[in-house]
JSON list of N, CA and C in Angstrom, two decimals:
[
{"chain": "R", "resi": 1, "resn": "UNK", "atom": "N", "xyz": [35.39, 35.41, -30.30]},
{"chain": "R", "resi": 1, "resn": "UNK", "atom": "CA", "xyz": [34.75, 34.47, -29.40]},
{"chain": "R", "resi": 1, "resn": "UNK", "atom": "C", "xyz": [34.73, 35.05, -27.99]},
{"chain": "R", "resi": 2, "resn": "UNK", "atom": "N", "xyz": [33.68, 36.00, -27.58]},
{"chain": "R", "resi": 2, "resn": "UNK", "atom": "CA", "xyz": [33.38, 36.46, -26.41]},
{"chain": "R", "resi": 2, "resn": "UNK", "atom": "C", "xyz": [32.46, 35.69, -25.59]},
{"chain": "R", "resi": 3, "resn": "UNK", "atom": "N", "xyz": [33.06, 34.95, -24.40]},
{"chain": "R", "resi": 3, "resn": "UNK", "atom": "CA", "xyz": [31.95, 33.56, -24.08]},
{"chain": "R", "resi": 3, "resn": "UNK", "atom": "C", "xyz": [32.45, 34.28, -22.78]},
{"chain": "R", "resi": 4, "resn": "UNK", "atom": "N", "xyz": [31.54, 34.65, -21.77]},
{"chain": "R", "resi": 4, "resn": "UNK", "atom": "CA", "xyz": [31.26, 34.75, -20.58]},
{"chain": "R", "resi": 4, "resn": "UNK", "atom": "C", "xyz": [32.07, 33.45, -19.64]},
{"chain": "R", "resi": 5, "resn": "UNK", "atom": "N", "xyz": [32.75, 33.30, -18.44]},
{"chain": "R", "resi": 5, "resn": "UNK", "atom": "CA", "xyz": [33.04, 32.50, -17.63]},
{"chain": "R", "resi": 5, "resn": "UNK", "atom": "C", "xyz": [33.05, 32.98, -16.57]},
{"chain": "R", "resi": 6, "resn": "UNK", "atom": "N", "xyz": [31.91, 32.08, -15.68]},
{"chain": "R", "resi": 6, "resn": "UNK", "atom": "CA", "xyz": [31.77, 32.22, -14.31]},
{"chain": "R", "resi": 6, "resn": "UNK", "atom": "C", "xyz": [33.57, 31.73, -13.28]},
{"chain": "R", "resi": 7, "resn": "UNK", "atom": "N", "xyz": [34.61, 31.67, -13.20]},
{"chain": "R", "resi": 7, "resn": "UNK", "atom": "CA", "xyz": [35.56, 31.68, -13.11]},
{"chain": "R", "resi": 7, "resn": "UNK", "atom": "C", "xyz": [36.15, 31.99, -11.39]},
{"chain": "R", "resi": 8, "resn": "UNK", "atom": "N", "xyz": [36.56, 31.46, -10.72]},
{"chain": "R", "resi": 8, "resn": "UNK", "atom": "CA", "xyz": [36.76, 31.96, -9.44]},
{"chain": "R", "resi": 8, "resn": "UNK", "atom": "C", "xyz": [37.31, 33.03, -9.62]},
{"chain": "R", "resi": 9, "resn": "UNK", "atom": "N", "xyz": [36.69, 34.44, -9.09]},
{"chain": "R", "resi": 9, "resn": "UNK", "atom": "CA", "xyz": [37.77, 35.50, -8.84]},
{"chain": "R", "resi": 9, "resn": "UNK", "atom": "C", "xyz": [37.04, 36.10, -7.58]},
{"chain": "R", "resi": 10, "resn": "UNK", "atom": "N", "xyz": [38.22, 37.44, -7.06]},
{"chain": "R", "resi": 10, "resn": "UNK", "atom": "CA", "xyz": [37.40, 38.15, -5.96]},
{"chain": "R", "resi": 10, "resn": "UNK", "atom": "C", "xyz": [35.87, 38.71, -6.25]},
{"chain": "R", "resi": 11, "resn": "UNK", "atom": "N", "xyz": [35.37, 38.60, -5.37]},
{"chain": "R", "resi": 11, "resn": "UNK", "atom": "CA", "xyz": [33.99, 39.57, -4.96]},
{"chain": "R", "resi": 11, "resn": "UNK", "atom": "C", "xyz": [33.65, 40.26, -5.86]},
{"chain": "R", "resi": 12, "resn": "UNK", "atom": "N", "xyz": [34.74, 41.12, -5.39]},
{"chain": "R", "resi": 12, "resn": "UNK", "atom": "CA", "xyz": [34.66, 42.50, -5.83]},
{"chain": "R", "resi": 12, "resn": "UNK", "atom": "C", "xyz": [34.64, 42.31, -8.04]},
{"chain": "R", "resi": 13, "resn": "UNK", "atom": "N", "xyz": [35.87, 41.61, -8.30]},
{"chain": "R", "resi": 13, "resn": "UNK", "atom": "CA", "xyz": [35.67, 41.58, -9.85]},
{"chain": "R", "resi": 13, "resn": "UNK", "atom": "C", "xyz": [34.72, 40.96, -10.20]},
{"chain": "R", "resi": 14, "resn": "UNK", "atom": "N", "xyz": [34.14, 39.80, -9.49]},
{"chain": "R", "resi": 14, "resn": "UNK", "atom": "CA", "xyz": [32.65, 39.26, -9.97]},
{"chain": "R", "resi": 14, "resn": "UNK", "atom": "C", "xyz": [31.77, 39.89, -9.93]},
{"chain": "R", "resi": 15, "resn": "UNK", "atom": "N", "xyz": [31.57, 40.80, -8.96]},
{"chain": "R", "resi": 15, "resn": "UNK", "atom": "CA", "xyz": [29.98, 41.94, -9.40]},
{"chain": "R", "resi": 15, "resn": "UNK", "atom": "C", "xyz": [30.13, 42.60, -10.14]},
{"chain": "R", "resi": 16, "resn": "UNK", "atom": "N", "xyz": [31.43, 43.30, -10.40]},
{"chain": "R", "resi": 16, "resn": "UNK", "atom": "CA", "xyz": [31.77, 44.18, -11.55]},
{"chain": "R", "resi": 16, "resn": "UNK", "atom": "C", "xyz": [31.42, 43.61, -12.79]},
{"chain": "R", "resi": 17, "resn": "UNK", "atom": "N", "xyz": [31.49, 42.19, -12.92]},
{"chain": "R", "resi": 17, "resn": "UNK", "atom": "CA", "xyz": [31.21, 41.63, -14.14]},
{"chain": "R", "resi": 17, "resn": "UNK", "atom": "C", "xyz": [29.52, 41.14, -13.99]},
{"chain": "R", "resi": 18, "resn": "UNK", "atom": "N", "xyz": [28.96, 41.12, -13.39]},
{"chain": "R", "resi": 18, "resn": "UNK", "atom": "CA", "xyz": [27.85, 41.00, -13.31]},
{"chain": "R", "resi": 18, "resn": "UNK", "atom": "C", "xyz": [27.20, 42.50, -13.60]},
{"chain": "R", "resi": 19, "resn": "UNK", "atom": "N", "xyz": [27.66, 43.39, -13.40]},
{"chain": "R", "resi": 19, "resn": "UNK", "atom": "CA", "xyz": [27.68, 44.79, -13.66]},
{"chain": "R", "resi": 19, "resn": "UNK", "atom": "C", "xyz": [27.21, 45.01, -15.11]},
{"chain": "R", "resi": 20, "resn": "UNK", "atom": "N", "xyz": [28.35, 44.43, -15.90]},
{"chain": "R", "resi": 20, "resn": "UNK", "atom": "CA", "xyz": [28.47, 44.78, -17.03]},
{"chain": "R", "resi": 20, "resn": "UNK", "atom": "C", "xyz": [27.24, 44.38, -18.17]},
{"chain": "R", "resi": 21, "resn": "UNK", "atom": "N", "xyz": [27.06, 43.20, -16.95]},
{"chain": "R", "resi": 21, "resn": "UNK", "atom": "CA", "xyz": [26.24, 42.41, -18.15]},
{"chain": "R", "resi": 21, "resn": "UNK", "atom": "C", "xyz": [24.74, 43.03, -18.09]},
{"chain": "R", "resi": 22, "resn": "UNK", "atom": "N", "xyz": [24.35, 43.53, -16.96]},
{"chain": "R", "resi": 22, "resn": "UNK", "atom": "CA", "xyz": [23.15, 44.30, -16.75]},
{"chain": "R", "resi": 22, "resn": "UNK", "atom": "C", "xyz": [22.73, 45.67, -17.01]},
{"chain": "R", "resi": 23, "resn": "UNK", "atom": "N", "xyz": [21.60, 46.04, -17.78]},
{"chain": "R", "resi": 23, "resn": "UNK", "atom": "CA", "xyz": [20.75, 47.30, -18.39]},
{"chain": "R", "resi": 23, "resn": "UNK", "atom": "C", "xyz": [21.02, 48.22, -16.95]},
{"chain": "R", "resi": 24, "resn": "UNK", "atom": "N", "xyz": [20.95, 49.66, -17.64]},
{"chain": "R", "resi": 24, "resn": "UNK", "atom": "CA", "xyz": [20.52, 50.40, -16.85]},
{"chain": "R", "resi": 24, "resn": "UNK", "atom": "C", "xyz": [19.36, 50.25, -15.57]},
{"chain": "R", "resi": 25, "resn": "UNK", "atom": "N", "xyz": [17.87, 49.89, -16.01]},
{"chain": "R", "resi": 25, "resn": "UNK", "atom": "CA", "xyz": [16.90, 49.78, -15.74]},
{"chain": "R", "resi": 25, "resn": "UNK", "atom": "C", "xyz": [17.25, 48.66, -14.81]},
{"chain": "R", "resi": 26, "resn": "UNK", "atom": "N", "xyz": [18.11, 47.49, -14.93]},
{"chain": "R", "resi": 26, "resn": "UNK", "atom": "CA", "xyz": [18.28, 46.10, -14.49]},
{"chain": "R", "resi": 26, "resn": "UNK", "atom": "C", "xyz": [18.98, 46.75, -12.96]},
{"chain": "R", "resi": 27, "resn": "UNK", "atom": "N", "xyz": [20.23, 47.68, -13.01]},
{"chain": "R", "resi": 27, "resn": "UNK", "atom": "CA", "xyz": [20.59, 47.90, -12.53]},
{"chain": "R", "resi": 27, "resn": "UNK", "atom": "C", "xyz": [20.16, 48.63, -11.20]},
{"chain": "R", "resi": 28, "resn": "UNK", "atom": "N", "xyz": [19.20, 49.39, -11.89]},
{"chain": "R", "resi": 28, "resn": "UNK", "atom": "CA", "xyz": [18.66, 50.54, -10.73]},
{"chain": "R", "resi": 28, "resn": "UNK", "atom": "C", "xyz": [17.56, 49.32, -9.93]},
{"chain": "R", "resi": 29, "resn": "UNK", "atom": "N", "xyz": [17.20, 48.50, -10.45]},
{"chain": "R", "resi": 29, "resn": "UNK", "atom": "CA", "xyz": [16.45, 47.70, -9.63]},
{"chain": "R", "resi": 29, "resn": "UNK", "atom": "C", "xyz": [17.29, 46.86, -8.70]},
{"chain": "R", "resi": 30, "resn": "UNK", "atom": "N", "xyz": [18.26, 46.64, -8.94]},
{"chain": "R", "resi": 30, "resn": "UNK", "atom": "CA", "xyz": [19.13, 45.67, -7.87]},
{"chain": "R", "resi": 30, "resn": "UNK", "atom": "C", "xyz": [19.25, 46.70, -6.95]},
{"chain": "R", "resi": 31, "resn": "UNK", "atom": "N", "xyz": [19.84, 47.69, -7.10]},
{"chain": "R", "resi": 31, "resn": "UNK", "atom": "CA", "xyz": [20.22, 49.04, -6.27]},
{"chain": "R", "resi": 31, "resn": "UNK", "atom": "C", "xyz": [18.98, 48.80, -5.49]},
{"chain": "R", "resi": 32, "resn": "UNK", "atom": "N", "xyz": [17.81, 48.83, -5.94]},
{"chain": "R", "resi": 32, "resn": "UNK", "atom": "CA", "xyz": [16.44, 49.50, -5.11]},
{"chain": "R", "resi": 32, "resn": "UNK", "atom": "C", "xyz": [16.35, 48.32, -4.14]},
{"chain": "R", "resi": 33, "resn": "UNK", "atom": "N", "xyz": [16.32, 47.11, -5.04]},
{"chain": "R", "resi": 33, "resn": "UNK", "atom": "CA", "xyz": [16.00, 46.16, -3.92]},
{"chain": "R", "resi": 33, "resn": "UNK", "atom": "C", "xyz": [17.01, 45.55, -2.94]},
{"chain": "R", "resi": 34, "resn": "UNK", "atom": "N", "xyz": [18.47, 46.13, -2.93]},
{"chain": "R", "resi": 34, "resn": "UNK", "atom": "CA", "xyz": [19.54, 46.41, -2.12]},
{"chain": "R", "resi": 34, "resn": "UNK", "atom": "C", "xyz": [19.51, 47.04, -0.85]},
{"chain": "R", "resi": 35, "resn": "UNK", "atom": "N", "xyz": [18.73, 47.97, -1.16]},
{"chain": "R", "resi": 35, "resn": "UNK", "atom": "CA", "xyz": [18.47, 49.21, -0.19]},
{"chain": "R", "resi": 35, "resn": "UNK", "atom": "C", "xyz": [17.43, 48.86, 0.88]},
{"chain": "R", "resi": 36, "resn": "UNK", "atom": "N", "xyz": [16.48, 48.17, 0.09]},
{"chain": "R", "resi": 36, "resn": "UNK", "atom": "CA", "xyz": [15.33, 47.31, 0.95]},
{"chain": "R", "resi": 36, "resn": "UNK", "atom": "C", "xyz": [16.07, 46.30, 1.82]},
{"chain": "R", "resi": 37, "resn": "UNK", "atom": "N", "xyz": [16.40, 45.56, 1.47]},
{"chain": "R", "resi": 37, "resn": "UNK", "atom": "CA", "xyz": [17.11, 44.29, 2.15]},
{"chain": "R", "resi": 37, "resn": "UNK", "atom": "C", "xyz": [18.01, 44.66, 2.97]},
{"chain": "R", "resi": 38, "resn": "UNK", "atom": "N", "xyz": [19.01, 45.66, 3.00]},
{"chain": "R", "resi": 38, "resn": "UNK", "atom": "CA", "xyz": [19.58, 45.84, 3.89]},
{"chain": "R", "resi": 38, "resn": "UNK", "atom": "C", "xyz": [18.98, 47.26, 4.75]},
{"chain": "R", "resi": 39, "resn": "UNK", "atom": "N", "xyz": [18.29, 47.61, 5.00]},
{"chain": "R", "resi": 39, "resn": "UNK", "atom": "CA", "xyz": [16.92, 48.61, 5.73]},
{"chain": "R", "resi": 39, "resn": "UNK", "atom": "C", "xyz": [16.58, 47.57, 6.39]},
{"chain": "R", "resi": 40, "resn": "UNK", "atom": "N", "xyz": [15.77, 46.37, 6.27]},
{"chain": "R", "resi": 40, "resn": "UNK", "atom": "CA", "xyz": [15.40, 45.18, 6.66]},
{"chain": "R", "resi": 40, "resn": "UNK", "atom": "C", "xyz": [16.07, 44.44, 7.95]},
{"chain": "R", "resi": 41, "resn": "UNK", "atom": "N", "xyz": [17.15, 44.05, 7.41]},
{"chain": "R", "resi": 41, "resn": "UNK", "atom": "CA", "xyz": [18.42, 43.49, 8.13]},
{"chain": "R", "resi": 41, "resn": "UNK", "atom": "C", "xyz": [18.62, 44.41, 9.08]},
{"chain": "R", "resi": 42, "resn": "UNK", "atom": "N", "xyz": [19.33, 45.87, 9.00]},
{"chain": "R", "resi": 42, "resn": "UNK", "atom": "CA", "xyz": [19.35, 46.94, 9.95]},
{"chain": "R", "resi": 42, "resn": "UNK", "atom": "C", "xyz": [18.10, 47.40, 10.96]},
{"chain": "R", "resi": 43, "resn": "UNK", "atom": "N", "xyz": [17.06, 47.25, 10.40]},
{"chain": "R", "resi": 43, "resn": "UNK", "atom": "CA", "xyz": [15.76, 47.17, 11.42]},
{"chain": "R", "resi": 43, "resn": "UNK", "atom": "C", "xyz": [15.49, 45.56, 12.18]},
{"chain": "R", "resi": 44, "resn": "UNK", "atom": "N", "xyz": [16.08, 44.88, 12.03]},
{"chain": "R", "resi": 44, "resn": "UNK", "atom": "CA", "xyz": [15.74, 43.65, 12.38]},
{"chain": "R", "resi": 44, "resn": "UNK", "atom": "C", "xyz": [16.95, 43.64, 13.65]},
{"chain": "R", "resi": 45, "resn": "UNK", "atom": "N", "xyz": [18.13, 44.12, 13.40]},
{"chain": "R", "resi": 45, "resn": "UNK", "atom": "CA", "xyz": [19.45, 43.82, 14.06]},
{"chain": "R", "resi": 45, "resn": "UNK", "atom": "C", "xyz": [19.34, 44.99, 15.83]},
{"chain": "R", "resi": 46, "resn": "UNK", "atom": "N", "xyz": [18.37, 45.98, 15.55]},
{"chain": "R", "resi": 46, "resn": "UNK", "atom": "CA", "xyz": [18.15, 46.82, 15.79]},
{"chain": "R", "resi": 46, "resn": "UNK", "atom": "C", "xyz": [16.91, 46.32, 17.22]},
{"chain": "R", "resi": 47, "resn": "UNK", "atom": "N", "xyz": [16.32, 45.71, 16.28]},
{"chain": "R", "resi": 47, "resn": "UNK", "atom": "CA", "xyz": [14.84, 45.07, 16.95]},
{"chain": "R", "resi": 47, "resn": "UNK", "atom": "C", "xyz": [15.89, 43.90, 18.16]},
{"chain": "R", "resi": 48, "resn": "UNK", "atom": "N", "xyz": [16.84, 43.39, 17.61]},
{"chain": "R", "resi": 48, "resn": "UNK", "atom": "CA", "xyz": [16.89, 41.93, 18.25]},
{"chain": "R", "resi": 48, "resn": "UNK", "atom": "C", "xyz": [18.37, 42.12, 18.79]},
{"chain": "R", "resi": 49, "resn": "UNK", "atom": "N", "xyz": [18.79, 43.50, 19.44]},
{"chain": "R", "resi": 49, "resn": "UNK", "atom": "CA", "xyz": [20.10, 43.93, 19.32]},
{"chain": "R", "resi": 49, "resn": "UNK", "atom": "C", "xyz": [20.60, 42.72, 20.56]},
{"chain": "R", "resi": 50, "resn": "UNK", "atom": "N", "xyz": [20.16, 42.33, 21.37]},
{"chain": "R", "resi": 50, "resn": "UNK", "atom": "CA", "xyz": [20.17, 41.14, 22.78]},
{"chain": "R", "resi": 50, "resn": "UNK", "atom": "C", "xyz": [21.10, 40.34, 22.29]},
{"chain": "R", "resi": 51, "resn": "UNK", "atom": "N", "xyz": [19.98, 39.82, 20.73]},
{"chain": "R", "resi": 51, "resn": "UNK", "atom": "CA", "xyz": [21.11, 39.11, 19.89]},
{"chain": "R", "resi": 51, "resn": "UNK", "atom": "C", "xyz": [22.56, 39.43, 19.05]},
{"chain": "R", "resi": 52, "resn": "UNK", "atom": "N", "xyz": [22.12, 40.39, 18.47]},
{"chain": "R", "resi": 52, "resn": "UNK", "atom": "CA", "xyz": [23.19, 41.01, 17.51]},
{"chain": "R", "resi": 52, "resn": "UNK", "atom": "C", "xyz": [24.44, 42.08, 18.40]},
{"chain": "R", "resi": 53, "resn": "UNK", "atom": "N", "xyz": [24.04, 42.47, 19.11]},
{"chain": "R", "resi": 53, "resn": "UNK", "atom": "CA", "xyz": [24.88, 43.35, 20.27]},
{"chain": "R", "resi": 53, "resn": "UNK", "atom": "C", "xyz": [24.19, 45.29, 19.50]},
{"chain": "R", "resi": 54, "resn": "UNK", "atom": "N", "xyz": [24.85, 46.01, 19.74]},
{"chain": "R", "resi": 54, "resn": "UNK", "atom": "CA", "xyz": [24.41, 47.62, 19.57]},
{"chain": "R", "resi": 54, "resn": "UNK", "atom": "C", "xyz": [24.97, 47.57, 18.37]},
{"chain": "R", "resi": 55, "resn": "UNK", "atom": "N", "xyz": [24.37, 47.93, 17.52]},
{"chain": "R", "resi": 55, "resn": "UNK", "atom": "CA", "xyz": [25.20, 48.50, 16.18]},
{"chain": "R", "resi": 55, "resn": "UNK", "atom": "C", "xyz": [24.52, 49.79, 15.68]},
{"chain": "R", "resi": 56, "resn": "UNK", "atom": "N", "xyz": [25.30, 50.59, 15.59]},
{"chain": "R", "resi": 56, "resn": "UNK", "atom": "CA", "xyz": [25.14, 51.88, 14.20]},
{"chain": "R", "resi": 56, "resn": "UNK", "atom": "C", "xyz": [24.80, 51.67, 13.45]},
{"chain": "R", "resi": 57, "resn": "UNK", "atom": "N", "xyz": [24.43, 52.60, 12.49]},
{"chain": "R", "resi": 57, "resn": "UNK", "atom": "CA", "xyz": [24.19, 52.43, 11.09]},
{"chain": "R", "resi": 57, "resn": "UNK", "atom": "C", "xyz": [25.24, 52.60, 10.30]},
{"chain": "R", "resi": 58, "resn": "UNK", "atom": "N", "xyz": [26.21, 53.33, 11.26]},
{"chain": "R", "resi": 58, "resn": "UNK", "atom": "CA", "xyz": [27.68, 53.40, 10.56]},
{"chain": "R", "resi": 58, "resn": "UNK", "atom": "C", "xyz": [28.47, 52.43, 10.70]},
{"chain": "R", "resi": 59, "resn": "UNK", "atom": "N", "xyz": [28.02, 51.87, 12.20]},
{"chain": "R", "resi": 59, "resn": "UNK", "atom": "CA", "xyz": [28.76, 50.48, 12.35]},
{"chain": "R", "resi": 59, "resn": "UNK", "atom": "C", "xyz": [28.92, 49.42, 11.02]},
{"chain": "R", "resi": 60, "resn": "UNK", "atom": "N", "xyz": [27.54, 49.54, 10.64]},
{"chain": "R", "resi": 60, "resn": "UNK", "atom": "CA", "xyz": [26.58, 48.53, 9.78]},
{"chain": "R", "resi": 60, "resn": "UNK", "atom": "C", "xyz": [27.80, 48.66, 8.25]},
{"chain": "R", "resi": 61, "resn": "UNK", "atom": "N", "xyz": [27.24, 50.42, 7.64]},
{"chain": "R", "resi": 61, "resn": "UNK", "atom": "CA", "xyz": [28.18, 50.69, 6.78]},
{"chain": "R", "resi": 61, "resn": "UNK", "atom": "C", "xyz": [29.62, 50.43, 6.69]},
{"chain": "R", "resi": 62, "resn": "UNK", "atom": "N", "xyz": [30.14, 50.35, 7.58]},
{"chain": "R", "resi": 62, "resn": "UNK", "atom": "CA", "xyz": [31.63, 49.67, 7.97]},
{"chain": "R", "resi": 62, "resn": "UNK", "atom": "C", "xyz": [31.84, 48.72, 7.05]},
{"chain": "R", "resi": 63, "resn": "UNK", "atom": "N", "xyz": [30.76, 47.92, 8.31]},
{"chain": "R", "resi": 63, "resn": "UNK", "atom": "CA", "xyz": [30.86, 46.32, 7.34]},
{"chain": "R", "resi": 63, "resn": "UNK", "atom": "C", "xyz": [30.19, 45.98, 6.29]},
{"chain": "R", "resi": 64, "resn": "UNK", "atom": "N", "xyz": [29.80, 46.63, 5.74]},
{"chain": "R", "resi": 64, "resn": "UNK", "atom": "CA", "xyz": [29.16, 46.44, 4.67]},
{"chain": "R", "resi": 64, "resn": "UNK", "atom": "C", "xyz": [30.58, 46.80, 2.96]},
{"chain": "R", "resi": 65, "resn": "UNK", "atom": "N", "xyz": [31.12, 48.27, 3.93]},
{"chain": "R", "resi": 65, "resn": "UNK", "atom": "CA", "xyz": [32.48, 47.96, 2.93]},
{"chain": "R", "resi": 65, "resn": "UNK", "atom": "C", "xyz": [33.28, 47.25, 2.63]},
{"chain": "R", "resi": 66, "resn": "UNK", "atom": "N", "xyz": [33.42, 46.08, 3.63]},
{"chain": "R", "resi": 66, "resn": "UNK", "atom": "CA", "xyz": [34.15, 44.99, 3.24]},
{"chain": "R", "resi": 66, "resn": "UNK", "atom": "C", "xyz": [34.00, 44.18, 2.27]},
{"chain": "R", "resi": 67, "resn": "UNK", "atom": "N", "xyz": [32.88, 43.88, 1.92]},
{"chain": "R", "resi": 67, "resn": "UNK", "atom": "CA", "xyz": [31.94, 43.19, 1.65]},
{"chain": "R", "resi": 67, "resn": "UNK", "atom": "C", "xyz": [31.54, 43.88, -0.11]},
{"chain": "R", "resi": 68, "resn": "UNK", "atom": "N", "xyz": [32.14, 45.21, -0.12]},
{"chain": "R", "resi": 68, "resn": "UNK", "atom": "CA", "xyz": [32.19, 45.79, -1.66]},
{"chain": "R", "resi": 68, "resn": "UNK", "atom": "C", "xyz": [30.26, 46.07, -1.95]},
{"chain": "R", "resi": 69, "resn": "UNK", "atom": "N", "xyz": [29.68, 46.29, -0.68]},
{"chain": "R", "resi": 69, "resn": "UNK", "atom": "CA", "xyz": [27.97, 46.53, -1.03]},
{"chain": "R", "resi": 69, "resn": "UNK", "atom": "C", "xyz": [27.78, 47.95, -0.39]}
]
């Protein structure tokens, strides 16, 4: 009886399990459209820095490790 449960855990073990459950092909598309969205966000933060203050792209990557993306 292998039944999937959405279950509180960290971040990090929930994508891993979301991981698992997804194709190759499934995968490389999240990746792609990952890359977009945060390109996006970083050109936007960039555009509106008044708001957001100066950030890097390494800055960005920083925080983005927290975050397990």
């Amino acid at each position: 009886e292998d039944t999937f449960s959405f279950k509180y855990s960290p971040g990090k073990l929930r994508g891993n399990q979301y991981k698992s459950m997804m194709s190759k092909e499934e995968l490389e598309e999240e990746q792609r459209v990952q890359r977009e969205q945060l390109a996006a966000i970083f050109r936007l933060m960039k555009e509106k820095s008044d708001t957001f203050g100066e950030m890097s792209e390494g800055d960005m990557k920083e925080q983005l490790r927290l975050y397990d993306i």
